[in-house]
mmCIF file of C-alpha atoms in Angstrom:
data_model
loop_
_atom_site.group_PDB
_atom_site.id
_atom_site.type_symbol
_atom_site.label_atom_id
_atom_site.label_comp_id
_atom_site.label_asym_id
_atom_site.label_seq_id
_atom_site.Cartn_x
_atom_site.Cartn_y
_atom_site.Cartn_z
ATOM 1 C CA UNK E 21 150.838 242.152 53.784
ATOM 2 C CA UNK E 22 150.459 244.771 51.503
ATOM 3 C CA UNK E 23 148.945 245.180 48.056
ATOM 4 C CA UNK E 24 150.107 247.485 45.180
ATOM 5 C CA UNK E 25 147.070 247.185 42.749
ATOM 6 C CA UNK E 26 149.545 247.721 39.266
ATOM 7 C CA UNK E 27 146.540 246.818 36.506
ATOM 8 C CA UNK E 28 143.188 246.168 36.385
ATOM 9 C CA UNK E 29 141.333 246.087 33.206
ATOM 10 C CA UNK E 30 138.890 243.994 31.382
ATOM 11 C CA UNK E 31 140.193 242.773 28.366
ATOM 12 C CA UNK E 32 138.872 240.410 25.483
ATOM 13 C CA UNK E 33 140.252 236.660 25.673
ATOM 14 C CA UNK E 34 139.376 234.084 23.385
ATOM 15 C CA UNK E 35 138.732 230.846 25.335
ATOM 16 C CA UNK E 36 139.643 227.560 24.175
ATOM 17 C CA UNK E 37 138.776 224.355 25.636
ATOM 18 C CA UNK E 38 139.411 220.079 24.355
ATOM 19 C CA UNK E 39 136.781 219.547 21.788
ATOM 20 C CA UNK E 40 134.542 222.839 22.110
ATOM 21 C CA UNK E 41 134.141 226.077 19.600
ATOM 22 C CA UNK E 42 136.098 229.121 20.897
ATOM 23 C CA UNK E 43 134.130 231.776 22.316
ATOM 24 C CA UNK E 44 135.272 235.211 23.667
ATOM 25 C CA UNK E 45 134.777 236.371 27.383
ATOM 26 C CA UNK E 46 135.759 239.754 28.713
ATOM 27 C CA UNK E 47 137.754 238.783 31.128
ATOM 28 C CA UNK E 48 138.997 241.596 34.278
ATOM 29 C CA UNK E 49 143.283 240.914 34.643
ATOM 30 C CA UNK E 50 144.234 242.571 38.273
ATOM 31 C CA UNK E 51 148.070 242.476 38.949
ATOM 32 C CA UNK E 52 148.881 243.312 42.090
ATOM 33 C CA UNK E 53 152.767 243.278 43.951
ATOM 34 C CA UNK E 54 152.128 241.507 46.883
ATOM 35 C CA UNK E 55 155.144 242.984 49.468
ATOM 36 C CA UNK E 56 155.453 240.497 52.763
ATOM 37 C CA UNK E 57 157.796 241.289 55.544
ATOM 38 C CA UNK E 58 157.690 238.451 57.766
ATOM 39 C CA UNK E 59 159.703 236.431 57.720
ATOM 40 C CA UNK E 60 161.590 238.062 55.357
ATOM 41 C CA UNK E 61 161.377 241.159 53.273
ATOM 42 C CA UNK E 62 159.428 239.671 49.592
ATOM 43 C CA UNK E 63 157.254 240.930 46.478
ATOM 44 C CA UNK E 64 154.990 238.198 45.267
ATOM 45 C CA UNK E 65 153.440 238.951 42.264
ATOM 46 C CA UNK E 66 149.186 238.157 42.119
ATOM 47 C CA UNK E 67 147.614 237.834 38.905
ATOM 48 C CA UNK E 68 143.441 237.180 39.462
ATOM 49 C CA UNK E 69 141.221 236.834 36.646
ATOM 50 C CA UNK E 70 137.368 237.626 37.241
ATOM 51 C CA UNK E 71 134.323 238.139 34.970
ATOM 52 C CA UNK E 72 132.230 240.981 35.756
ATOM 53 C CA UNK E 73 129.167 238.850 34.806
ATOM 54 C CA UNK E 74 129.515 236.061 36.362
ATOM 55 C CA UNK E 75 130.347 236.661 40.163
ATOM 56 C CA UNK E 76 131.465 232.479 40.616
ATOM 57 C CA UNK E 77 134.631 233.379 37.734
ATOM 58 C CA UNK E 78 137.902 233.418 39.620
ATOM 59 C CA UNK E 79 141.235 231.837 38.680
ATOM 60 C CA UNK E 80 144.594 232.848 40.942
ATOM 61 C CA UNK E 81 148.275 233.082 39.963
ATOM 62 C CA UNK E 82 150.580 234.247 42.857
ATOM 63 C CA UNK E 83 154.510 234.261 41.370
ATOM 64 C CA UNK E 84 157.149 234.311 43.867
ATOM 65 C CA UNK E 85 160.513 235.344 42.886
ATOM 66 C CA UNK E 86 161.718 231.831 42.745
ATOM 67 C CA UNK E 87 158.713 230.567 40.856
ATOM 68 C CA UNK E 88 159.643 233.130 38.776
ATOM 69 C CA UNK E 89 163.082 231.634 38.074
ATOM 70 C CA UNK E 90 161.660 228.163 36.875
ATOM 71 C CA UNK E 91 159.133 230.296 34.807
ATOM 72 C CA UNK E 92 161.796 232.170 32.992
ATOM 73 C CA UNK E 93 164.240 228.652 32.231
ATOM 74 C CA UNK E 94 160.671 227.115 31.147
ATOM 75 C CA UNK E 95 159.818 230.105 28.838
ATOM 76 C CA UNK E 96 163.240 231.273 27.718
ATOM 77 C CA UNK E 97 162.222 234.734 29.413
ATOM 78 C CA UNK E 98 165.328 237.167 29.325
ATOM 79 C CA UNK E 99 163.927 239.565 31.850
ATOM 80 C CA UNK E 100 164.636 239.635 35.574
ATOM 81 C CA UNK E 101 161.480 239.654 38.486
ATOM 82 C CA UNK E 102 161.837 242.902 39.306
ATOM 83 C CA UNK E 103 160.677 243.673 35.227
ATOM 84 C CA UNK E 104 158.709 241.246 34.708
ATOM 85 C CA UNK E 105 155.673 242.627 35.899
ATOM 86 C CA UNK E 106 155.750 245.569 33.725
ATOM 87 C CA UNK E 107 156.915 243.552 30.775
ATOM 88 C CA UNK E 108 153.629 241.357 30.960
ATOM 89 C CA UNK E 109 151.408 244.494 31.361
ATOM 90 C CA UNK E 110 153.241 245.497 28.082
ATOM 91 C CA UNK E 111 151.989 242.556 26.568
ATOM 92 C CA UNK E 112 148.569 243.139 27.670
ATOM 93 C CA UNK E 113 148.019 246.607 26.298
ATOM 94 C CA UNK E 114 149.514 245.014 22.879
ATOM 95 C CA UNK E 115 146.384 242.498 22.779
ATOM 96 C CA UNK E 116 144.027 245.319 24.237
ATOM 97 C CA UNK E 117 145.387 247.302 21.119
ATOM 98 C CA UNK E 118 144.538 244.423 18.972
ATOM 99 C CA UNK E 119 141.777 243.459 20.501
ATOM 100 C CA UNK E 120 138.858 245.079 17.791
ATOM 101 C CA UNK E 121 140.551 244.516 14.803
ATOM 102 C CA UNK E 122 139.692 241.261 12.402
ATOM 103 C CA UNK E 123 143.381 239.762 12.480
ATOM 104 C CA UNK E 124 144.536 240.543 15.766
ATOM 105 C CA UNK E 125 148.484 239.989 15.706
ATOM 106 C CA UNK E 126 148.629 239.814 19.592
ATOM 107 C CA UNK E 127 145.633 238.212 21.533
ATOM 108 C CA UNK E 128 144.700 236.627 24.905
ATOM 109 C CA UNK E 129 144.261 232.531 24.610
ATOM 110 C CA UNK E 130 142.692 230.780 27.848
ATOM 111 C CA UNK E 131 143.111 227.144 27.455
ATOM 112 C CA UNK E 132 141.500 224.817 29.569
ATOM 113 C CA UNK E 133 142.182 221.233 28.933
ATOM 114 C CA UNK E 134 138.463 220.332 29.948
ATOM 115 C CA UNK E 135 135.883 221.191 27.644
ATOM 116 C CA UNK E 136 134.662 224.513 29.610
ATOM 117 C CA UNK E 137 135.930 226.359 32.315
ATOM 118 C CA UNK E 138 134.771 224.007 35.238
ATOM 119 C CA UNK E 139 137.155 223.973 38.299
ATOM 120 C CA UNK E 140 140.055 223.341 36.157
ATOM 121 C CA UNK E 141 143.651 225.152 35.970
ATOM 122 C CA UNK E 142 143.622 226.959 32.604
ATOM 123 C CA UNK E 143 146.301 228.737 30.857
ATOM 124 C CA UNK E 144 146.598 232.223 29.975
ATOM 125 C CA UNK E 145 148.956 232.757 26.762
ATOM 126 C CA UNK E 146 149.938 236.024 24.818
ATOM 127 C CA UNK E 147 150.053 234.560 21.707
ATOM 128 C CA UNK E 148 151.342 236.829 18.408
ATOM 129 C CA UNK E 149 150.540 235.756 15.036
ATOM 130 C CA UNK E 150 152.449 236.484 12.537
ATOM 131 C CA UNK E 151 152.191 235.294 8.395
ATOM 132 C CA UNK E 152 154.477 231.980 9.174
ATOM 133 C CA UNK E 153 153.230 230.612 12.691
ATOM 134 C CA UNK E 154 151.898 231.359 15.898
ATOM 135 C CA UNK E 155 154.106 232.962 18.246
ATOM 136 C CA UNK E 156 153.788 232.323 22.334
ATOM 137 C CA UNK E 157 155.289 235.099 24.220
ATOM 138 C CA UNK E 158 154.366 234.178 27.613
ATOM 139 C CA UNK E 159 152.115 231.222 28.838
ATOM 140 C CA UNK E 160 150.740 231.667 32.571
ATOM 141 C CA UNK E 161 149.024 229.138 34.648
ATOM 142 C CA UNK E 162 146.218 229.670 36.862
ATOM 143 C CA UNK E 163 144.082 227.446 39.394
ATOM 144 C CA UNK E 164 140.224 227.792 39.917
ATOM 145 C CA UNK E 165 139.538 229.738 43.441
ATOM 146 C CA UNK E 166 138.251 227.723 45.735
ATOM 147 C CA UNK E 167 134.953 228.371 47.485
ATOM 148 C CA UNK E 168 136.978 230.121 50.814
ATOM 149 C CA UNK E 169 138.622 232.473 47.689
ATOM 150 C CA UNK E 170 135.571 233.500 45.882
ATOM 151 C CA UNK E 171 133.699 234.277 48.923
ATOM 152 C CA UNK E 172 136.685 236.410 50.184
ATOM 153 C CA UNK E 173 137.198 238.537 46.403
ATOM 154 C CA UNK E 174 132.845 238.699 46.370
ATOM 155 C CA UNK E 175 133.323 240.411 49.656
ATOM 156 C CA UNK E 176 135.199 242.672 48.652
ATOM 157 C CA UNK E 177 133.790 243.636 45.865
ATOM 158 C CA UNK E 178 130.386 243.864 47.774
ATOM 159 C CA UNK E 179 132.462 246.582 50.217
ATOM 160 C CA UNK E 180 133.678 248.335 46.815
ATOM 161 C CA UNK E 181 130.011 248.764 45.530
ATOM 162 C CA UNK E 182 128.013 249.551 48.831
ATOM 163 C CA UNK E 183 131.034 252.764 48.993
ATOM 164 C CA UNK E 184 129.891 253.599 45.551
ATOM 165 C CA UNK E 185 126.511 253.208 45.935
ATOM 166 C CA UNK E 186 126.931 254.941 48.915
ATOM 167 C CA UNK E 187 128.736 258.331 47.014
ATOM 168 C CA UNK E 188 126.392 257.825 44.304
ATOM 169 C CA UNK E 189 123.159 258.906 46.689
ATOM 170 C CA UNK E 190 125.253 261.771 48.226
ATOM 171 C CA UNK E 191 125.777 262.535 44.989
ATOM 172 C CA UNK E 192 122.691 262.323 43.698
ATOM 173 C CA UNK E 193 121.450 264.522 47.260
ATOM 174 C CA UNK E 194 123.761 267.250 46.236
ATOM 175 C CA UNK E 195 122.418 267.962 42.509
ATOM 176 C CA UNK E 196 119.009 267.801 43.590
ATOM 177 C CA UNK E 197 120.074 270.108 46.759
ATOM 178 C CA UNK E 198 122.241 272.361 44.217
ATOM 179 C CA UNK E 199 119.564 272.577 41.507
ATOM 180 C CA UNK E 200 116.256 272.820 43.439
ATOM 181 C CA UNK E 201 118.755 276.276 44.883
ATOM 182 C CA UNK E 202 119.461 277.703 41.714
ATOM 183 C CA UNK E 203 116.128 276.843 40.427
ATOM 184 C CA UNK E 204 113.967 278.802 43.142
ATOM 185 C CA UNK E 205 116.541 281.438 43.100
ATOM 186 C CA UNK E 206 115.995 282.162 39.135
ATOM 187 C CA UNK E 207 112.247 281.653 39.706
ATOM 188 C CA UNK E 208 112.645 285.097 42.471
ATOM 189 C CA UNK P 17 112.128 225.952 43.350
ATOM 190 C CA UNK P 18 110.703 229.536 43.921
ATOM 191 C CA UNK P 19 110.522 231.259 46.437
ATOM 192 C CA UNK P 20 108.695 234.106 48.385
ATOM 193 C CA UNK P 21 110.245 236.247 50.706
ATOM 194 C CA UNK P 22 107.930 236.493 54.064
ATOM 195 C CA UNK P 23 110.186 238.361 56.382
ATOM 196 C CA UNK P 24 113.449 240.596 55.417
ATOM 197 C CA UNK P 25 114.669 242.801 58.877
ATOM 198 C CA UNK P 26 117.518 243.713 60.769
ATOM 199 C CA UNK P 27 117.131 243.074 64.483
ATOM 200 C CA UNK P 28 118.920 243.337 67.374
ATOM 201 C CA UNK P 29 120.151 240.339 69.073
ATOM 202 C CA UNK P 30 121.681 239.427 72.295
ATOM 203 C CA UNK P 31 125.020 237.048 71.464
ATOM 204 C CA UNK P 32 125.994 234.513 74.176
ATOM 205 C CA UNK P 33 129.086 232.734 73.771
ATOM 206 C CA UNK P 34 129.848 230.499 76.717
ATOM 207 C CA UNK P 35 132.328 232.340 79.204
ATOM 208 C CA UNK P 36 132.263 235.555 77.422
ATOM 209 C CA UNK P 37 130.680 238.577 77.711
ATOM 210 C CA UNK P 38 127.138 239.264 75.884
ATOM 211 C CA UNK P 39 127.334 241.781 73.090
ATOM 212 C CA UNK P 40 124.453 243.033 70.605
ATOM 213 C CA UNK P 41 124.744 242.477 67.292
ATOM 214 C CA UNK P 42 121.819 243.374 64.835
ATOM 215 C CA UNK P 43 121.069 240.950 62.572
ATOM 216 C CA UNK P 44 118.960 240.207 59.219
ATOM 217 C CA UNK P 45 116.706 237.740 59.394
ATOM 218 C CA UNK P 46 115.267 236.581 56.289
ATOM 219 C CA UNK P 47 112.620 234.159 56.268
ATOM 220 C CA UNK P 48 111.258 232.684 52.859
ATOM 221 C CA UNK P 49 108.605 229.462 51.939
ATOM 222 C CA UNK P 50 110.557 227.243 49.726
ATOM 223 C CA UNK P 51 107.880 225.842 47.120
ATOM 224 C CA UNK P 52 109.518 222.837 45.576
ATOM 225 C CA UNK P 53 107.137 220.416 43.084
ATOM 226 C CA UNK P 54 109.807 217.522 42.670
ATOM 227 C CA UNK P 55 109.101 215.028 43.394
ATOM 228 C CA UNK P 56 106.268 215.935 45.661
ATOM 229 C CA UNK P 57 104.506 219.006 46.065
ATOM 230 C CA UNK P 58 106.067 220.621 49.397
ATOM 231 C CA UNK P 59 106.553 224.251 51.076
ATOM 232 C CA UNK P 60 109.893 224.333 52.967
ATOM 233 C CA UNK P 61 110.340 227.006 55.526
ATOM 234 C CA UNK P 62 113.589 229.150 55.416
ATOM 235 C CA UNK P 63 115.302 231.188 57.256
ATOM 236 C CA UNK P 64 118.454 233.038 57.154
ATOM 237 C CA UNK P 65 120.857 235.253 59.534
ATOM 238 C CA UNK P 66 122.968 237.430 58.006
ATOM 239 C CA UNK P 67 125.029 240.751 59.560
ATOM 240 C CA UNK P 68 124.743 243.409 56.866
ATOM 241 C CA UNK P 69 128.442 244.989 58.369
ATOM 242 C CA UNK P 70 129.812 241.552 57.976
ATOM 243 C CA UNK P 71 129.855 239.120 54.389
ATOM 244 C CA UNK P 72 130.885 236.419 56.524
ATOM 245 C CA UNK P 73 128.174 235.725 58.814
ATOM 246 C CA UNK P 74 125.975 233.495 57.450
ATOM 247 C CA UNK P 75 123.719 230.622 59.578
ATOM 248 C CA UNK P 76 121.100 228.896 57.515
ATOM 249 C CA UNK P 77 117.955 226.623 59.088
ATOM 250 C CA UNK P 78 115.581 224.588 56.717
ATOM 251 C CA UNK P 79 112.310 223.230 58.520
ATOM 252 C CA UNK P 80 110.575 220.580 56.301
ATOM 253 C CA UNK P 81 106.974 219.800 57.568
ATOM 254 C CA UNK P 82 108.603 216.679 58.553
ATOM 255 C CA UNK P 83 111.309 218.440 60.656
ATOM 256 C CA UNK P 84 108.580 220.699 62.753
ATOM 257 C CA UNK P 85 106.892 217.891 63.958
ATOM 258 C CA UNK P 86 109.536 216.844 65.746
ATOM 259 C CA UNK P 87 110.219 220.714 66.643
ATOM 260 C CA UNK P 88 106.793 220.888 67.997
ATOM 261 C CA UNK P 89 106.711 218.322 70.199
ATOM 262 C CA UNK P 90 110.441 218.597 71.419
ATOM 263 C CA UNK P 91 108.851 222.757 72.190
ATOM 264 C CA UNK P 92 105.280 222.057 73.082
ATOM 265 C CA UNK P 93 103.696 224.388 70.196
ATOM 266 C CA UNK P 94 100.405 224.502 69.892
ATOM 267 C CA UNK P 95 100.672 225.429 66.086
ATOM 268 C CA UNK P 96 100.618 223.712 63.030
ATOM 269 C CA UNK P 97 103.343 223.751 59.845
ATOM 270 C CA UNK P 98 101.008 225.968 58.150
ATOM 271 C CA UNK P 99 100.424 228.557 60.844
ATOM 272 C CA UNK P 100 103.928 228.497 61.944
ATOM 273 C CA UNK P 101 105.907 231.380 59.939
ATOM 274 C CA UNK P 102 103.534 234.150 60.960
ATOM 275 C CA UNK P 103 103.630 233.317 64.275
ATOM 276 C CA UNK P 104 107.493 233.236 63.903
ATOM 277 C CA UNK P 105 107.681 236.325 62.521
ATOM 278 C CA UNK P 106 104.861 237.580 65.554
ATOM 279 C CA UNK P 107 107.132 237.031 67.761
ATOM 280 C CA UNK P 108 110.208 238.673 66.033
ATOM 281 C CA UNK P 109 108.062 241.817 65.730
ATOM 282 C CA UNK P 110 107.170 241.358 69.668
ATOM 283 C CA UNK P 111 110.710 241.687 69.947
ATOM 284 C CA UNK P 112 111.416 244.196 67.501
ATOM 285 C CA UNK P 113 109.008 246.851 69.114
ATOM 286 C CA UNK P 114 110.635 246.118 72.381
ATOM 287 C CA UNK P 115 114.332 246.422 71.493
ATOM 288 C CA UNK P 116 115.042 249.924 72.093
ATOM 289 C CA UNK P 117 113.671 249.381 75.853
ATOM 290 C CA UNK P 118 116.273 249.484 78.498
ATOM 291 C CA UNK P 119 114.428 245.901 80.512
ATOM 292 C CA UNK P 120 112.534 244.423 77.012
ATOM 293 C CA UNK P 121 109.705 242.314 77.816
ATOM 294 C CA UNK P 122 110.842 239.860 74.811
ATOM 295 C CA UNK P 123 113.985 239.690 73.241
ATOM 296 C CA UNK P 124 116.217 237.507 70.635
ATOM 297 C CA UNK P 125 118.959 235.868 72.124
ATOM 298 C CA UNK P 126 121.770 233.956 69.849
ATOM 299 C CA UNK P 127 123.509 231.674 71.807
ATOM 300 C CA UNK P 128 126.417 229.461 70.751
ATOM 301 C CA UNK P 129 128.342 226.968 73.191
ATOM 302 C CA UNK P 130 131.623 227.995 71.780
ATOM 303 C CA UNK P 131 133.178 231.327 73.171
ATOM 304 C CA UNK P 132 132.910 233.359 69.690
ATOM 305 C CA UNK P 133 130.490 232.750 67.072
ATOM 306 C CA UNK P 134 132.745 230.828 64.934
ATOM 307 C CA UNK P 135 131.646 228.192 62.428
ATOM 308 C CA UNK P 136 129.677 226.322 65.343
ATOM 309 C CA UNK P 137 126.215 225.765 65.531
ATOM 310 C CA UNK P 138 123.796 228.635 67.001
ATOM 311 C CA UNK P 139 120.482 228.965 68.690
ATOM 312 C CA UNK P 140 118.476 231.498 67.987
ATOM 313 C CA UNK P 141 115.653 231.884 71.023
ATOM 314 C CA UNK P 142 113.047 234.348 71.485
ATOM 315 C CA UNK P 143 112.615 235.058 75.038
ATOM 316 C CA UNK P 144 109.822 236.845 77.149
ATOM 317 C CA UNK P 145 111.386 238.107 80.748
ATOM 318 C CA UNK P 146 108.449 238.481 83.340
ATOM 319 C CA UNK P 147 109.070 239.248 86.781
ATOM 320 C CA UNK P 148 109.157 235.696 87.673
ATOM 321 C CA UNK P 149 111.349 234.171 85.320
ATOM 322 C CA UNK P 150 112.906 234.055 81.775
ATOM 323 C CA UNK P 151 110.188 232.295 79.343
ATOM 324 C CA UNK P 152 111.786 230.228 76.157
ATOM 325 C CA UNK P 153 108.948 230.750 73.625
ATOM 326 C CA UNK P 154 110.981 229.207 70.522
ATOM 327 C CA UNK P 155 114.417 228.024 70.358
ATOM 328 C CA UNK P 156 115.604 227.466 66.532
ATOM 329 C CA UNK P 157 118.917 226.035 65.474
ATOM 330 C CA UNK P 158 120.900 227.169 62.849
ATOM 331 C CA UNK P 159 124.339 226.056 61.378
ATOM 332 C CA UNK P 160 126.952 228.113 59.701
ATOM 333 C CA UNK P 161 127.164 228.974 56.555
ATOM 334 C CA UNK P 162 129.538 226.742 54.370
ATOM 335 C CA UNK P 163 131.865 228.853 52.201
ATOM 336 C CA UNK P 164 129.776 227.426 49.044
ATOM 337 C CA UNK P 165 126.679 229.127 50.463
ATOM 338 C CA UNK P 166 128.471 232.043 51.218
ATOM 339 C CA UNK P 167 129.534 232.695 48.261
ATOM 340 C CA UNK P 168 126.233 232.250 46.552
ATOM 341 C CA UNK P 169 125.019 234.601 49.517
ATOM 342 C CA UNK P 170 127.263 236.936 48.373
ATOM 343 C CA UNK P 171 126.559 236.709 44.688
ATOM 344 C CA UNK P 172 122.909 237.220 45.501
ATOM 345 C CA UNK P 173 123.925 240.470 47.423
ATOM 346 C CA UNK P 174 126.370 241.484 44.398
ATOM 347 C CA UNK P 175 123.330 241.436 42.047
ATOM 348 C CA UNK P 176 121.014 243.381 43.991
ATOM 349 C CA UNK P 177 123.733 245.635 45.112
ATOM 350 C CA UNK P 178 124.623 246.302 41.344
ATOM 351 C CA UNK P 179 120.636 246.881 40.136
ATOM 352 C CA UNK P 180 120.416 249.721 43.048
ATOM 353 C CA UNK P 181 123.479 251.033 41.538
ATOM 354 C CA UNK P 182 122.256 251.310 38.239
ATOM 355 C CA UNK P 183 118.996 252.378 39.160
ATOM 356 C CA UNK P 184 120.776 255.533 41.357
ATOM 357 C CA UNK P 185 123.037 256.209 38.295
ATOM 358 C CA UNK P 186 119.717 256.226 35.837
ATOM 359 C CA UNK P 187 117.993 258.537 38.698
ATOM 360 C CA UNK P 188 121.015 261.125 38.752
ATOM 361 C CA UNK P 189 121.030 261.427 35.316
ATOM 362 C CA UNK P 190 117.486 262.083 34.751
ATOM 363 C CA UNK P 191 117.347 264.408 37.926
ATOM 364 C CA UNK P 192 120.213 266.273 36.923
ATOM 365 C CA UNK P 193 118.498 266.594 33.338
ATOM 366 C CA UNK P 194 115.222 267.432 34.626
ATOM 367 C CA UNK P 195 116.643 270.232 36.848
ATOM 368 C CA UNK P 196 119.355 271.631 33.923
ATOM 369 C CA UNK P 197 115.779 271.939 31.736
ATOM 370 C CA UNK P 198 113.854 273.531 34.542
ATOM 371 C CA UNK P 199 116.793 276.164 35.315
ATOM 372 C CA UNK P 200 117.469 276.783 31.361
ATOM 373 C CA UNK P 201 113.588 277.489 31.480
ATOM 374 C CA UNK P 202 113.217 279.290 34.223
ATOM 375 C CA UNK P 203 116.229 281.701 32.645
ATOM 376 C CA UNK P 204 114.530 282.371 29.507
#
């Protein structure tokens, strides 16, 4: 299986749960086409949200071109698969546009139908508001990772840091190297 | 709870599976005294294996002063709760100065009754060779780490792993400052 990594941003969401005030999280959207060639030739489409603060934050949403097809008669959706993933990244960079002013006219909703975030599937809308009404453009659900998923995305974000911490002190080896040179040559 | 890190090394380890060839492996052991007040006053002892190379590898053992009395007289130790840890981690340094020696008079073996180290329980021994025979000073057992503790594992390693970062990125700058003022001196 291979992995085409086609977004990854944090982006501002406004979470709403039954019975709670809405609060805002910065939540990190990765879309990645999934391509899987046994036992036939497929793109599955892998939407994971994370939070950068809080390590135990994962929720999954793989899309395979037939769940795609009961997503699009659900949602009225006009485009085919093979769009849709650039479509919703469209409609991400419209909230991320809106995302500092006062009246945002597109945002990110999560809606959970427990009161926080706990282990429960949540939904993900892009939701325009216009004078008249509130407008859904796409609603996306998502399931809590389990404990086997969050260990396997901490690991790898664990061998994504130690690779950066690890250019980071060459880095750092090679200014001091540079400098310290060009410093005792000027002082000759 | 709190608690307070006694121990924190990588060592090398001999791994026995039965009926497959014994490999080296060097492995963390972290040992730490659990204080907990609730609802007695009690100092738990653990300790940890971990394989810095691999997130996965994770075997846990808690010893309650209840559970080493039954360790000490199922082992014969002459020790009490107390005194215990530091002569645990006496023996792991007997082992540690001997571990680059091609016949080591003690050594750490892991050994694990199914062929590969894989979710089953482990025994971690620490044994002296003499000429005579092969001496068993301690035999611990551990169990594998459940995907919940890995994943808090992990998280734990995530946070320390993002601190250093900082701190590296915080050192770079300032060096790099440092240096630019020294050289723009200097030039004057």
């Amino acid at each position: 299986m291979a992995a085409e990594r086609i977004f990854d941003r944090a982006v501002w969401v406004r979470v709403r749960g039954c019975g709670c005030e809405e609060r805002r999280l910065n939540i990190r959207v990765n879309i990645e086409l999934l391509s899987i060639s046994n036992p036939v030739h497929k793109k599955d489409l892998a939407v994971r949200l994370t939070d950068d603060t809080d390590p135990f934050f994962l929720y999954n949403l793989v899309i395979s071109e037939e769940d795609f097809q009961s997503l699009k008669s659900q949602q009225g959706l006009l485009v085919d698969f093979s769009a849709f993933p650039q479509k919703f990244i469209d409609l991400l960079q419209q909230c991320i546009q809106e995302q500092n002013k006062d009246i945002p006219r597109f945002l990110l909703q999560l809606v959970s139908s427990a009161p926080a975030l706990d282990h429960t599937p949540v939904s993900l809308n892009v939701v325009e508001t216009n004078p008249f009404k509130h407008l859904t453009h796409l609603s996306l659900k998502f399931l809590p990772g389990t404990d086997a998923e969050i260990k396997k995305f901490l690991a790898s974000c664990l061998k994504c840091l130690k690779e950066d911490k690890m250019m980071l002190e060459e880095k750092l080896k090679k200014t001091e190297e540079d400098l310290t040179r060009q410093l005792s040559y000027t002082q000759q």
